[in-house]
Amino acid sequence: MKTLAALATSLVALTQVAFAQGVSDNKVKIGVITDLSGVYTDIAGNGSVVAAELAAEDFGGKVKGVPIEIIKADHQNKADIASSVVQKWFDTEQVDAIADMVTSSVGLALQQVAVRSKKVALNTGAGTSGMTNASCSPYGVSWVYDTYSLATVNAKATLQSGGDTWFFITADYAFGHDLENDVRKVLEANGGKVVGSVRHPFPTQDMSSYLLQAQASGAKVIALANAGQDTITAIKQAKEFGILDDSKVKVVALLAFEPDIRAIGLSDAAGILMSSGFIWNRTPETTAWSDRFHAKTGKRPTSVQAGTYSAVLHYLKAVEATGTDNADKVMEAMRATPVKDMFADGGTVRADGRMLHEMYLVQVKKPEESRDSWDLFKVVGSVPGEQAFRPVAESQCPLLKK
């Protein structure tokens, strides 16, 4: 009996070793490459690092018997810096996957770095729809939102409420360009009209001249095709110029997050329509996870941070299922397995890397509707993933043509 018991123990040990041998360097190492010091630090930043750590924590710090390590770096919103850091991670620091990548120019550059190195790129912050369109990758996934879904959800709702003439104030880089272009297509297809647009440097501390141009255009909708501090500045200055109090004009924040609205204040931001892939207190499950996040950060998570948790968790599940960190096998498993967690229930990863999930149309609450300083949004509509994101028939991604 002792011999049989010893044999059984040896077989278990050999099985564990076999699994460990499928993981390079006997460790699963994930690098969170994000904005730790700039305009997007509140919507991503250290919050995304904490979210990734929570995903690792839910695996007990190990997957298939080997440790999970989360590291971080500040890309400073510069594609060259981000590429240099991540290439070093892949070449000399045995990083298996990267996550976050907030800022579209950074995301586009890093997805190509990951292709060359055959590593997994979990995009949870870069918003350009090009990541899963013309610049799609067999090793890249885009998890939270993109410019196509922001256009589909928000622009259609604004059109339906009478906002049929638009003026764009657009951040002059990939995200802003793609967001404006995607919204333009929705407007043209649904009877809307663009009466003007202006582009501003990224980032910008003074939006006054752009807002005055928008106001002078006579447009019913002033659309902010920017994010982070640029959106905050634009809305605050729109309030100063009386634009927010003009019943004939709607200011639409095409992408905004909880920290943005807190910085602006509900009294100024109330009623603004936005779209989001995640609302922290929408369900008991989202609230419970957000309570864990809050306990570590003192803040409620943005959709980028919640999406980082979900993407890293799904990646770790794929490593567990395949017994390896080989990028091809892991990506195959990620595409084959439905996403089921507090972020998405029944989400699917398409061949172009687009994770399809429900998107929500939300409205900023009035001060009297809010229960606490983080209770900012009410969900006023939702769009299924198959309708919110770019359909296969419109895609330029060659991976969808196979």
Short mmCIF file of C-alpha atoms in Angstrom, two decimals:
data_model
loop_
_atom_site.label_atom_id
_atom_site.label_comp_id
_atom_site.label_asym_id
_atom_site.label_seq_id
_atom_site.Cartn_x
_atom_site.Cartn_y
_atom_site.Cartn_z
CA MET A 1 0.00 0.00 0.00
CA LYS A 2 2.84 2.35 0.85
CA THR A 3 4.38 1.62 -2.54
CA LEU A 4 1.09 2.43 -4.30
CA ALA A 5 0.70 5.62 -2.30
CA ALA A 6 4.24 6.66 -3.12
CA LEU A 7 3.64 5.90 -6.81
CA ALA A 8 0.46 7.97 -6.79
CA THR A 9 2.30 10.86 -5.15
CA SER A 10 5.04 10.62 -7.77
CA LEU A 11 2.51 10.64 -10.59
CA VAL A 12 0.86 13.77 -9.20
CA ALA A 13 4.26 15.43 -8.89
CA LEU A 14 5.20 14.44 -12.43
CA THR A 15 1.89 15.81 -13.73
CA GLN A 16 2.53 19.12 -11.97
CA VAL A 17 6.05 19.27 -13.41
CA ALA A 18 4.66 18.53 -16.87
CA PHE A 19 2.26 21.43 -16.57
CA ALA A 20 5.02 23.69 -15.23
CA GLN A 21 7.25 22.74 -18.14
CA GLY A 22 4.58 24.19 -20.44
CA VAL A 23 5.07 27.59 -18.83
CA SER A 24 8.22 29.40 -19.87
CA ASP A 25 10.62 30.21 -17.00
CA ASN A 26 8.19 28.55 -14.56
CA LYS A 27 6.36 31.85 -14.12
CA VAL A 28 3.47 33.70 -15.75
CA LYS A 29 4.53 37.33 -15.95
CA ILE A 30 2.14 40.10 -17.00
CA GLY A 31 3.23 43.69 -17.59
CA VAL A 32 0.74 46.51 -17.09
CA ILE A 33 1.91 49.28 -19.40
CA THR A 34 -0.12 52.38 -18.62
CA ASP A 35 -0.22 56.10 -17.90
CA LEU A 36 1.08 56.52 -14.35
CA SER A 37 1.74 60.26 -14.46
CA GLY A 38 -0.31 61.95 -17.19
CA VAL A 39 -3.83 62.81 -18.28
CA TYR A 40 -5.11 59.22 -18.17
CA THR A 41 -3.67 58.17 -14.83
CA ASP A 42 -7.04 58.36 -13.04
CA ILE A 43 -8.92 56.26 -15.59
CA ALA A 44 -6.16 53.64 -15.92
CA GLY A 45 -2.82 54.06 -14.10
CA ASN A 46 -2.23 52.32 -10.80
CA GLY A 47 -5.88 51.31 -10.73
CA SER A 48 -5.24 49.01 -13.68
CA VAL A 49 -2.24 47.55 -11.85
CA VAL A 50 -4.43 46.84 -8.81
CA ALA A 51 -7.07 45.27 -11.07
CA ALA A 52 -4.50 42.93 -12.61
CA GLU A 53 -3.27 42.05 -9.12
CA LEU A 54 -6.84 41.20 -8.09
CA ALA A 55 -7.09 38.80 -11.03
CA ALA A 56 -3.87 37.12 -9.92
CA GLU A 57 -5.20 37.06 -6.34
CA ASP A 58 -8.30 35.19 -7.52
CA PHE A 59 -5.99 32.45 -8.78
CA GLY A 60 -4.25 32.30 -5.41
CA GLY A 61 -1.17 33.91 -6.93
CA LYS A 62 -0.44 30.79 -9.00
CA VAL A 63 -1.66 29.15 -12.17
CA LYS A 64 -0.90 25.48 -12.84
CA GLY A 65 1.50 25.49 -9.92
CA VAL A 66 3.69 28.36 -11.10
CA PRO A 67 3.63 31.91 -9.67
CA ILE A 68 1.89 34.85 -11.32
CA GLU A 69 3.85 38.09 -11.33
CA ILE A 70 2.40 41.51 -12.18
CA ILE A 71 4.80 44.32 -13.09
CA LYS A 72 4.13 47.87 -14.26
CA ALA A 73 5.63 50.75 -16.24
CA ASP A 74 4.69 54.31 -17.18
CA HIS A 75 4.55 54.85 -20.95
CA GLN A 76 4.04 58.63 -20.51
CA ASN A 77 1.56 58.53 -23.41
CA LYS A 78 4.47 58.18 -25.84
CA ALA A 79 4.55 55.31 -28.31
CA ASP A 80 8.34 55.24 -28.58
CA ILE A 81 8.82 54.99 -24.81
CA ALA A 82 6.13 52.32 -24.55
CA SER A 83 7.65 50.28 -27.39
CA SER A 84 11.13 50.42 -25.85
CA VAL A 85 9.88 49.29 -22.44
CA VAL A 86 7.75 46.45 -23.77
CA GLN A 87 10.38 45.19 -26.21
CA LYS A 88 12.79 44.94 -23.27
CA TRP A 89 10.14 43.15 -21.23
CA PHE A 90 9.67 40.58 -23.98
CA ASP A 91 13.36 40.17 -24.84
CA THR A 92 15.05 40.10 -21.44
CA GLU A 93 12.46 40.04 -18.64
CA GLN A 94 10.35 37.04 -19.74
CA VAL A 95 7.06 38.95 -19.81
CA ASP A 96 4.33 36.76 -21.33
CA ALA A 97 1.55 39.29 -21.84
CA ILE A 98 0.92 43.02 -21.57
CA ALA A 99 -2.25 44.79 -20.46
CA ASP A 100 -3.95 48.21 -20.39
CA MET A 101 -2.08 50.22 -23.09
CA VAL A 102 -4.28 53.28 -22.54
CA THR A 103 -3.74 55.87 -25.33
CA SER A 104 -4.45 54.80 -28.89
CA SER A 105 -1.08 55.69 -30.41
CA VAL A 106 0.55 53.57 -27.71
CA GLY A 107 -1.86 50.69 -28.22
CA LEU A 108 -1.32 50.57 -31.98
CA ALA A 109 2.46 50.55 -31.54
CA LEU A 110 2.48 47.94 -28.78
CA GLN A 111 0.17 45.58 -30.60
CA GLN A 112 2.76 45.41 -33.38
CA VAL A 113 5.58 44.86 -30.86
CA ALA A 114 3.57 41.94 -29.48
CA VAL A 115 3.07 40.49 -32.97
CA ARG A 116 6.81 40.51 -33.66
CA SER A 117 7.53 38.84 -30.33
CA LYS A 118 4.51 36.49 -30.46
CA LYS A 119 3.21 37.67 -27.10
CA VAL A 120 -0.36 38.40 -25.97
CA ALA A 121 -1.52 42.04 -25.88
CA LEU A 122 -4.59 42.70 -23.71
CA ASN A 123 -5.88 46.12 -24.76
CA THR A 124 -8.21 47.55 -22.16
CA GLY A 125 -7.49 51.27 -22.54
CA ALA A 126 -6.64 52.20 -26.14
CA GLY A 127 -9.88 53.28 -27.79
CA THR A 128 -9.13 53.30 -31.51
CA SER A 129 -11.21 50.77 -33.42
CA GLY A 130 -8.20 50.28 -35.69
CA MET A 131 -6.85 47.81 -33.12
CA THR A 132 -9.38 45.24 -34.36
CA ASN A 133 -9.88 46.63 -37.84
CA ALA A 134 -7.08 47.34 -40.33
CA SER A 135 -4.40 46.91 -37.63
CA CYS A 136 -5.81 43.73 -36.10
CA SER A 137 -3.49 41.09 -34.67
CA PRO A 138 -3.63 37.33 -34.00
CA TYR A 139 -2.11 38.08 -30.57
CA GLY A 140 -4.20 41.11 -29.62
CA VAL A 141 -7.56 41.48 -27.91
CA SER A 142 -9.53 44.68 -27.29
CA TRP A 143 -11.71 44.35 -24.25
CA VAL A 144 -13.61 47.41 -23.04
CA TYR A 145 -14.74 49.88 -25.71
CA ASP A 146 -13.64 51.36 -29.01
CA THR A 147 -14.49 54.36 -31.11
CA TYR A 148 -16.99 52.36 -33.18
CA SER A 149 -19.02 51.32 -30.12
CA LEU A 150 -18.89 54.83 -28.62
CA ALA A 151 -20.25 56.20 -31.88
CA THR A 152 -22.95 53.56 -32.20
CA VAL A 153 -24.32 53.86 -28.67
CA ASN A 154 -24.04 57.59 -28.02
CA ALA A 155 -24.52 59.19 -31.43
CA LYS A 156 -27.69 57.26 -32.25
CA ALA A 157 -29.26 58.17 -28.90
CA THR A 158 -28.39 61.85 -29.35
CA LEU A 159 -29.82 61.87 -32.88
CA GLN A 160 -33.05 60.31 -31.65
CA SER A 161 -33.42 63.11 -29.10
CA GLY A 162 -33.20 65.79 -31.82
CA GLY A 163 -29.48 66.51 -31.97
CA ASP A 164 -29.08 66.38 -35.74
CA THR A 165 -26.36 69.01 -36.40
CA TRP A 166 -22.90 68.43 -34.90
CA PHE A 167 -19.61 70.24 -34.34
CA PHE A 168 -16.57 68.22 -33.23
CA ILE A 169 -13.79 69.28 -30.87
CA THR A 170 -11.29 66.52 -31.51
CA ALA A 171 -8.01 65.44 -29.93
CA ASP A 172 -5.39 65.49 -32.67
CA TYR A 173 -4.16 61.87 -32.49
CA ALA A 174 -5.35 58.40 -33.50
CA PHE A 175 -8.12 58.05 -30.91
CA GLY A 176 -9.67 61.43 -31.61
CA HIS A 177 -9.47 61.02 -35.37
CA ASP A 178 -11.05 57.54 -35.30
CA LEU A 179 -13.76 58.62 -32.87
CA GLU A 180 -14.79 61.58 -35.01
CA ASN A 181 -14.72 59.50 -38.19
CA ASP A 182 -16.80 56.70 -36.66
CA VAL A 183 -19.39 59.16 -35.34
CA ARG A 184 -19.52 60.92 -38.71
CA LYS A 185 -20.44 57.63 -40.37
CA VAL A 186 -23.26 57.05 -37.89
CA LEU A 187 -24.56 60.58 -38.44
CA GLU A 188 -24.46 60.29 -42.24
CA ALA A 189 -26.25 56.94 -42.13
CA ASN A 190 -29.00 58.23 -39.85
CA GLY A 191 -29.80 61.68 -41.19
CA GLY A 192 -27.43 63.80 -39.11
CA LYS A 193 -25.15 66.54 -40.39
CA VAL A 194 -21.66 67.73 -39.41
CA VAL A 195 -21.44 71.52 -39.63
CA GLY A 196 -17.82 71.84 -38.53
CA SER A 197 -14.88 70.46 -36.59
CA VAL A 198 -11.62 71.57 -35.06
CA ARG A 199 -8.65 69.61 -33.77
CA HIS A 200 -6.67 70.43 -30.65
CA PRO A 201 -3.22 69.29 -29.50
CA PHE A 202 -3.07 66.42 -27.00
CA PRO A 203 -3.18 67.39 -24.20
CA THR A 204 -4.59 70.94 -24.10
CA GLN A 205 -5.02 73.27 -21.11
CA ASP A 206 -7.26 75.85 -22.80
CA MET A 207 -10.31 74.90 -24.89
CA SER A 208 -11.83 78.37 -25.06
CA SER A 209 -11.09 79.14 -28.73
CA TYR A 210 -12.41 75.73 -29.85
CA LEU A 211 -15.59 76.09 -27.80
CA LEU A 212 -16.23 79.56 -29.21
CA GLN A 213 -15.88 78.19 -32.75
CA ALA A 214 -18.32 75.43 -31.91
CA GLN A 215 -20.78 77.86 -30.36
CA ALA A 216 -20.59 80.18 -33.38
CA SER A 217 -21.35 77.29 -35.76
CA GLY A 218 -24.95 77.06 -34.58
CA ALA A 219 -24.67 73.27 -34.13
CA LYS A 220 -27.20 71.63 -31.83
CA VAL A 221 -24.53 69.22 -30.58
CA ILE A 222 -20.96 70.01 -29.55
CA ALA A 223 -19.21 66.64 -29.51
CA LEU A 224 -16.04 66.17 -27.48
CA ALA A 225 -13.94 63.59 -29.31
CA ASN A 226 -11.29 63.49 -26.59
CA ALA A 227 -10.85 62.02 -23.12
CA GLY A 228 -9.42 62.50 -19.65
CA GLN A 229 -8.25 65.96 -18.65
CA ASP A 230 -9.07 67.34 -22.11
CA THR A 231 -12.74 66.41 -21.64
CA ILE A 232 -12.76 67.85 -18.11
CA THR A 233 -11.28 71.14 -19.32
CA ALA A 234 -13.74 71.40 -22.21
CA ILE A 235 -16.81 70.82 -20.03
CA LYS A 236 -15.66 73.20 -17.30
CA GLN A 237 -15.00 75.96 -19.83
CA ALA A 238 -18.29 75.23 -21.60
CA LYS A 239 -19.97 75.94 -18.27
CA GLU A 240 -18.03 79.20 -17.91
CA PHE A 241 -19.18 80.37 -21.36
CA GLY A 242 -22.81 79.46 -20.64
CA ILE A 243 -22.87 76.74 -23.29
CA LEU A 244 -24.03 74.05 -20.85
CA ASP A 245 -26.92 76.29 -19.79
CA ASP A 246 -28.08 76.87 -23.38
CA SER A 247 -31.16 74.70 -23.90
CA LYS A 248 -30.58 74.77 -27.66
CA VAL A 249 -27.15 73.10 -27.43
CA LYS A 250 -26.13 69.68 -26.15
CA VAL A 251 -22.56 68.98 -25.12
CA VAL A 252 -21.82 65.28 -25.67
CA ALA A 253 -18.85 63.64 -23.99
CA LEU A 254 -18.16 60.78 -26.37
CA LEU A 255 -15.84 59.19 -23.80
CA ALA A 256 -15.78 60.08 -20.11
CA PHE A 257 -15.20 58.23 -16.86
CA GLU A 258 -16.04 58.47 -13.17
CA PRO A 259 -12.95 60.56 -12.24
CA ASP A 260 -13.81 63.02 -15.02
CA ILE A 261 -17.34 63.58 -13.74
CA ARG A 262 -16.14 63.88 -10.14
CA ALA A 263 -13.64 66.53 -11.23
CA ILE A 264 -16.35 68.45 -13.08
CA GLY A 265 -19.06 68.01 -10.44
CA LEU A 266 -22.62 66.75 -10.85
CA SER A 267 -24.07 70.26 -10.81
CA ASP A 268 -22.23 71.05 -14.06
CA ALA A 269 -22.21 67.60 -15.67
CA ALA A 270 -25.78 66.49 -14.86
CA GLY A 271 -27.72 65.20 -17.85
CA ILE A 272 -24.72 64.54 -20.11
CA LEU A 273 -25.09 61.31 -22.08
CA MET A 274 -22.19 58.89 -22.35
CA SER A 275 -21.56 55.26 -23.21
CA SER A 276 -19.66 52.73 -21.14
CA GLY A 277 -18.85 49.05 -20.99
CA PHE A 278 -19.00 48.90 -17.19
CA ILE A 279 -20.84 50.68 -14.36
CA TRP A 280 -19.46 49.82 -10.94
CA ASN A 281 -22.80 49.59 -9.09
CA ARG A 282 -24.98 48.18 -11.89
CA THR A 283 -25.39 44.71 -10.35
CA PRO A 284 -24.60 42.97 -7.04
CA GLU A 285 -21.63 41.30 -8.78
CA THR A 286 -20.15 44.54 -10.11
CA THR A 287 -20.67 46.18 -6.73
CA ALA A 288 -18.99 43.34 -4.82
CA TRP A 289 -15.91 43.44 -7.05
CA SER A 290 -15.81 47.22 -6.90
CA ASP A 291 -15.87 47.03 -3.11
CA ARG A 292 -12.70 44.91 -3.27
CA PHE A 293 -11.11 47.46 -5.59
CA HIS A 294 -12.19 50.31 -3.32
CA ALA A 295 -10.68 48.62 -0.28
CA LYS A 296 -7.27 48.69 -1.99
CA THR A 297 -7.44 52.08 -3.73
CA GLY A 298 -10.03 54.22 -1.94
CA LYS A 299 -11.70 54.69 -5.33
CA ARG A 300 -14.34 53.05 -7.51
CA PRO A 301 -13.10 51.44 -10.73
CA THR A 302 -13.46 52.84 -14.22
CA SER A 303 -14.40 50.60 -17.12
CA VAL A 304 -10.72 50.46 -18.14
CA GLN A 305 -9.68 49.22 -14.72
CA ALA A 306 -12.52 46.72 -14.44
CA GLY A 307 -11.77 45.56 -17.98
CA THR A 308 -8.12 45.03 -17.07
CA TYR A 309 -9.21 42.65 -14.31
CA SER A 310 -11.51 40.79 -16.69
CA ALA A 311 -8.96 40.51 -19.51
CA VAL A 312 -6.15 39.34 -17.23
CA LEU A 313 -8.50 36.86 -15.54
CA HIS A 314 -9.56 35.44 -18.91
CA TYR A 315 -5.93 35.19 -19.97
CA LEU A 316 -5.05 33.28 -16.78
CA LYS A 317 -8.01 30.96 -17.31
CA ALA A 318 -6.65 30.20 -20.79
CA VAL A 319 -3.18 29.47 -19.38
CA GLU A 320 -4.80 27.17 -16.83
CA ALA A 321 -6.86 25.38 -19.49
CA THR A 322 -3.95 24.84 -21.88
CA GLY A 323 -1.19 24.30 -19.33
CA THR A 324 1.08 26.69 -21.21
CA ASP A 325 1.81 30.36 -21.79
CA ASN A 326 2.43 29.74 -25.49
CA ALA A 327 0.69 32.72 -27.10
CA ASP A 328 -0.87 30.81 -29.99
CA LYS A 329 -2.43 28.20 -27.71
CA VAL A 330 -3.53 30.76 -25.15
CA MET A 331 -5.17 32.95 -27.79
CA GLU A 332 -6.97 29.92 -29.23
CA ALA A 333 -8.36 29.13 -25.78
CA MET A 334 -9.35 32.75 -25.14
CA ARG A 335 -11.32 32.83 -28.39
CA ALA A 336 -12.95 29.45 -27.71
CA THR A 337 -14.09 30.24 -24.15
CA PRO A 338 -16.98 32.60 -23.28
CA VAL A 339 -16.10 35.48 -20.96
CA LYS A 340 -18.01 35.07 -17.72
CA ASP A 341 -17.21 37.37 -14.82
CA MET A 342 -18.50 40.57 -13.24
CA PHE A 343 -17.50 42.58 -16.34
CA ALA A 344 -19.19 40.46 -18.99
CA ASP A 345 -21.52 37.47 -18.80
CA GLY A 346 -21.35 35.59 -22.08
CA GLY A 347 -18.85 37.82 -23.84
CA THR A 348 -16.99 36.35 -26.79
CA VAL A 349 -13.57 37.04 -28.31
CA ARG A 350 -13.84 37.27 -32.09
CA ALA A 351 -11.07 36.28 -34.52
CA ASP A 352 -10.11 39.96 -34.95
CA GLY A 353 -9.55 40.23 -31.19
CA ARG A 354 -12.71 42.20 -30.47
CA MET A 355 -14.36 41.07 -27.24
CA LEU A 356 -18.09 41.44 -27.86
CA HIS A 357 -20.11 42.44 -24.81
CA GLU A 358 -23.04 44.64 -23.88
CA MET A 359 -22.48 48.40 -23.96
CA TYR A 360 -24.52 50.82 -21.85
CA LEU A 361 -25.92 54.26 -22.55
CA VAL A 362 -25.66 56.21 -19.30
CA GLN A 363 -26.67 59.66 -18.12
CA VAL A 364 -24.92 61.70 -15.46
CA LYS A 365 -27.17 61.99 -12.41
CA LYS A 366 -28.43 65.19 -10.90
CA PRO A 367 -26.95 65.98 -7.47
CA GLU A 368 -30.21 65.08 -5.74
CA GLU A 369 -30.28 61.65 -7.46
CA SER A 370 -26.82 60.64 -6.23
CA ARG A 371 -26.48 58.55 -3.05
CA ASP A 372 -22.77 59.23 -2.56
CA SER A 373 -19.78 60.86 -4.24
CA TRP A 374 -19.21 57.84 -6.52
CA ASP A 375 -22.86 57.30 -7.48
CA LEU A 376 -22.68 59.23 -10.74
CA PHE A 377 -24.47 57.41 -13.56
CA LYS A 378 -27.82 55.89 -14.31
CA VAL A 379 -28.19 53.35 -17.11
CA VAL A 380 -30.81 54.54 -19.61
CA GLY A 381 -30.24 51.96 -22.34
CA SER A 382 -28.07 49.10 -23.54
CA VAL A 383 -26.88 47.65 -26.84
CA PRO A 384 -25.87 43.99 -27.35
CA GLY A 385 -22.25 43.42 -28.33
CA GLU A 386 -23.15 42.15 -31.79
CA GLN A 387 -24.80 45.51 -32.52
CA ALA A 388 -22.49 47.82 -30.56
CA PHE A 389 -19.22 46.82 -32.23
CA ARG A 390 -18.14 46.82 -35.86
CA PRO A 391 -19.86 43.99 -37.80
CA VAL A 392 -17.74 41.48 -39.67
CA ALA A 393 -19.09 42.68 -43.01
CA GLU A 394 -17.61 46.16 -42.44
CA SER A 395 -14.24 45.01 -41.15
CA GLN A 396 -10.90 45.34 -42.91
CA CYS A 397 -9.29 42.76 -40.62
CA PRO A 398 -7.88 39.87 -42.70
CA LEU A 399 -8.26 37.49 -39.75
CA LEU A 400 -12.04 37.60 -40.23
CA LYS A 401 -11.74 36.56 -43.88
CA LYS A 402 -10.20 33.17 -43.17
#
